[in-house]
PDB file of C-alpha atoms in Angstrom:
ATOM      1  CA  MET O   1     102.629 113.956 114.480  1.00 80.00           C
ATOM      2  CA  ASP O   2     100.000 115.715 112.564  1.00 93.00           C
ATOM      3  CA  LEU O   3      99.921 119.261 113.630  1.00 93.00           C
ATOM      4  CA  ASP O   4      96.327 119.235 111.899  1.00 95.00           C
ATOM      5  CA  GLU O   5      94.434 116.235 113.247  1.00 93.00           C
ATOM      6  CA  ASP O   6      92.387 118.052 115.291  1.00 94.00           C
ATOM      7  CA  LEU O   7      90.406 119.090 112.076  1.00 95.00           C
ATOM      8  CA  ARG O   8      89.192 115.888 111.394  1.00 95.00           C
ATOM      9  CA  GLU O   9      86.721 116.101 114.723  1.00 96.00           C
ATOM     10  CA  LEU O  10      85.418 119.997 113.666  1.00 97.00           C
ATOM     11  CA  THR O  11      82.002 119.789 112.024  1.00 97.00           C
ATOM     12  CA  ARG O  12      80.911 122.045 108.721  1.00 98.00           C
ATOM     13  CA  GLU O  13      80.114 124.540 110.457  1.00 98.00           C
ATOM     14  CA  GLU O  14      83.560 125.052 112.902  1.00 98.00           C
ATOM     15  CA  LEU O  15      85.543 124.633 110.212  1.00 97.00           C
ATOM     16  CA  GLU O  16      83.641 127.427 108.154  1.00 98.00           C
ATOM     17  CA  THR O  17      83.999 129.304 111.468  1.00 97.00           C
ATOM     18  CA  GLU O  18      88.274 128.552 111.569  1.00 96.00           C
ATOM     19  CA  LEU O  19      88.332 129.672 107.914  1.00 97.00           C
ATOM     20  CA  ARG O  20      86.742 132.679 108.412  1.00 97.00           C
ATOM     21  CA  ARG O  21      89.094 133.160 112.049  1.00 96.00           C
ATOM     22  CA  LEU O  22      91.927 132.677 109.758  1.00 96.00           C
ATOM     23  CA  ARG O  23      91.296 134.575 106.918  1.00 97.00           C
ATOM     24  CA  ALA O  24      90.311 137.707 108.833  1.00 96.00           C
ATOM     25  CA  ALA O  25      93.908 137.342 110.776  1.00 94.00           C
ATOM     26  CA  VAL O  26      95.242 137.163 106.942  1.00 93.00           C
ATOM     27  CA  ARG O  27      93.786 140.091 106.124  1.00 95.00           C
ATOM     28  CA  THR O  28      94.037 142.280 109.382  1.00 92.00           C
ATOM     29  CA  HIS O  29      98.220 141.546 108.738  1.00 90.00           C
ATOM     30  CA  ARG O  30      97.623 141.841 104.558  1.00 90.00           C
ATOM     31  CA  ASP O  31      96.262 145.330 105.152  1.00 93.00           C
ATOM     32  CA  SER O  32      99.285 146.678 107.416  1.00 91.00           C
ATOM     33  CA  THR O  33     101.234 149.765 106.528  1.00 90.00           C
ATOM     34  CA  GLY O  34     103.573 152.575 107.646  1.00 88.00           C
ATOM     35  CA  HIS O  35     105.629 151.540 110.723  1.00 86.00           C
ATOM     36  CA  ASP O  36     103.307 148.378 111.135  1.00 88.00           C
ATOM     37  CA  LEU O  37     104.568 146.324 108.500  1.00 83.00           C
ATOM     38  CA  CYS O  38     108.362 146.516 110.313  1.00 82.00           C
ATOM     39  CA  TRP O  39     106.868 144.579 113.287  1.00 82.00           C
ATOM     40  CA  HIS O  40     106.831 141.107 114.622  1.00 84.00           C
ATOM     41  CA  HIS O  41     103.299 139.243 114.842  1.00 86.00           C
ATOM     42  CA  PRO O  42     102.912 136.728 117.348  1.00 89.00           C
ATOM     43  CA  GLN O  43      99.115 137.097 117.522  1.00 89.00           C
ATOM     44  CA  LEU O  44      99.503 135.074 113.734  1.00 90.00           C
ATOM     45  CA  TRP O  45     101.330 132.282 115.377  1.00 88.00           C
ATOM     46  CA  ASP O  46      98.562 131.965 118.508  1.00 91.00           C
ATOM     47  CA  LEU O  47      95.733 131.438 115.734  1.00 93.00           C
ATOM     48  CA  LEU O  48      97.330 128.063 115.872  1.00 93.00           C
ATOM     49  CA  PRO O  49      95.996 125.321 117.984  1.00 91.00           C
ATOM     50  CA  GLU O  50      99.960 124.088 119.672  1.00 90.00           C
ATOM     51  CA  ARG O  51     100.815 126.325 121.978  1.00 87.00           C
ATOM     52  CA  VAL O  52     105.237 126.774 121.569  1.00 88.00           C
ATOM     53  CA  GLU O  53     107.559 128.883 122.404  1.00 86.00           C
ATOM     54  CA  PRO O  54     108.646 130.540 118.799  1.00 83.00           C
ATOM     55  CA  ALA O  55     112.435 130.541 119.068  1.00 86.00           C
ATOM     56  CA  VAL O  56     113.298 133.730 117.447  1.00 87.00           C
ATOM     57  CA  ALA O  57     116.481 134.499 116.959  1.00 92.00           C
ATOM     58  CA  VAL O  58     117.126 138.553 115.910  1.00 92.00           C
ATOM     59  CA  PRO O  59     120.152 139.330 113.703  1.00 95.00           C
ATOM     60  CA  PRO O  60     122.888 141.929 115.423  1.00 97.00           C
ATOM     61  CA  TRP O  61     121.948 145.169 114.486  1.00 96.00           C
ATOM     62  CA  PRO O  62     124.218 146.012 111.729  1.00 96.00           C
ATOM     63  CA  ARG O  63     122.738 142.945 109.324  1.00 96.00           C
ATOM     64  CA  PHE O  64     119.237 143.328 110.774  1.00 94.00           C
ATOM     65  CA  MET O  65     119.043 146.992 109.323  1.00 95.00           C
ATOM     66  CA  ARG O  66     120.302 146.044 106.174  1.00 96.00           C
ATOM     67  CA  GLY O  67     117.415 143.537 106.252  1.00 94.00           C
ATOM     68  CA  CYS O  68     115.334 146.692 107.074  1.00 93.00           C
ATOM     69  CA  VAL O  69     116.890 148.541 104.174  1.00 95.00           C
ATOM     70  CA  ARG O  70     116.461 145.710 101.474  1.00 95.00           C
ATOM     71  CA  TYR O  71     112.514 145.273 102.659  1.00 93.00           C
ATOM     72  CA  ARG O  72     111.690 148.548 102.056  1.00 94.00           C
ATOM     73  CA  GLU O  73     113.558 148.679  98.986  1.00 96.00           C
ATOM     74  CA  SER O  74     111.584 145.560  97.779  1.00 96.00           C
ATOM     75  CA  ILE O  75     108.379 147.264  98.236  1.00 94.00           C
ATOM     76  CA  GLU O  76     110.119 150.683  96.559  1.00 95.00           C
ATOM     77  CA  ALA O  77     110.174 147.406  93.247  1.00 97.00           C
ATOM     78  CA  GLN O  78     107.093 145.537  93.585  1.00 97.00           C
ATOM     79  CA  LEU O  79     105.066 148.894  94.569  1.00 95.00           C
ATOM     80  CA  PRO O  80     106.804 151.625  93.254  1.00 96.00           C
ATOM     81  CA  GLU O  81     103.326 153.556  93.631  1.00 96.00           C
ATOM     82  CA  ALA O  82     102.807 153.022  96.783  1.00 93.00           C
ATOM     83  CA  PRO O  83     101.575 156.435  98.466  1.00 94.00           C
ATOM     84  CA  VAL O  84     104.266 157.213 101.146  1.00 93.00           C
ATOM     85  CA  ASP O  85     103.652 157.135 105.075  1.00 93.00           C
ATOM     86  CA  ASP O  86     105.324 160.136 106.119  1.00 94.00           C
ATOM     87  CA  ARG O  87     104.631 159.755 109.845  1.00 93.00           C
ATOM     88  CA  GLU O  88     107.142 159.034 112.732  1.00 93.00           C
ATOM     89  CA  TYR O  89     106.820 155.718 114.999  1.00 89.00           C
ATOM     90  CA  GLY O  90     104.516 156.728 117.933  1.00 86.00           C
ATOM     91  CA  GLU O  91     102.362 159.589 115.891  1.00 81.00           C
TER      92      GLU O  91
END
């Protein structure tokens, strides 16, 4: 099953519109900062034409939290000069 078959039917203008819509979504995700980096982003999946209920599996709390720590450490290593957003969640 070709999940992108619908693209063959779109005009050049429709393809450009779709590309702009997808780029805007990627930029929104890319520009996330602070606590927004940690969240589940199903709005990105909603950009796809096929509608499926994602099968999300969540690790147990200790493993999940270790993953969060490793994610934060990787940001520190890759972007050591990144400013710190010291706000609590919900502020």
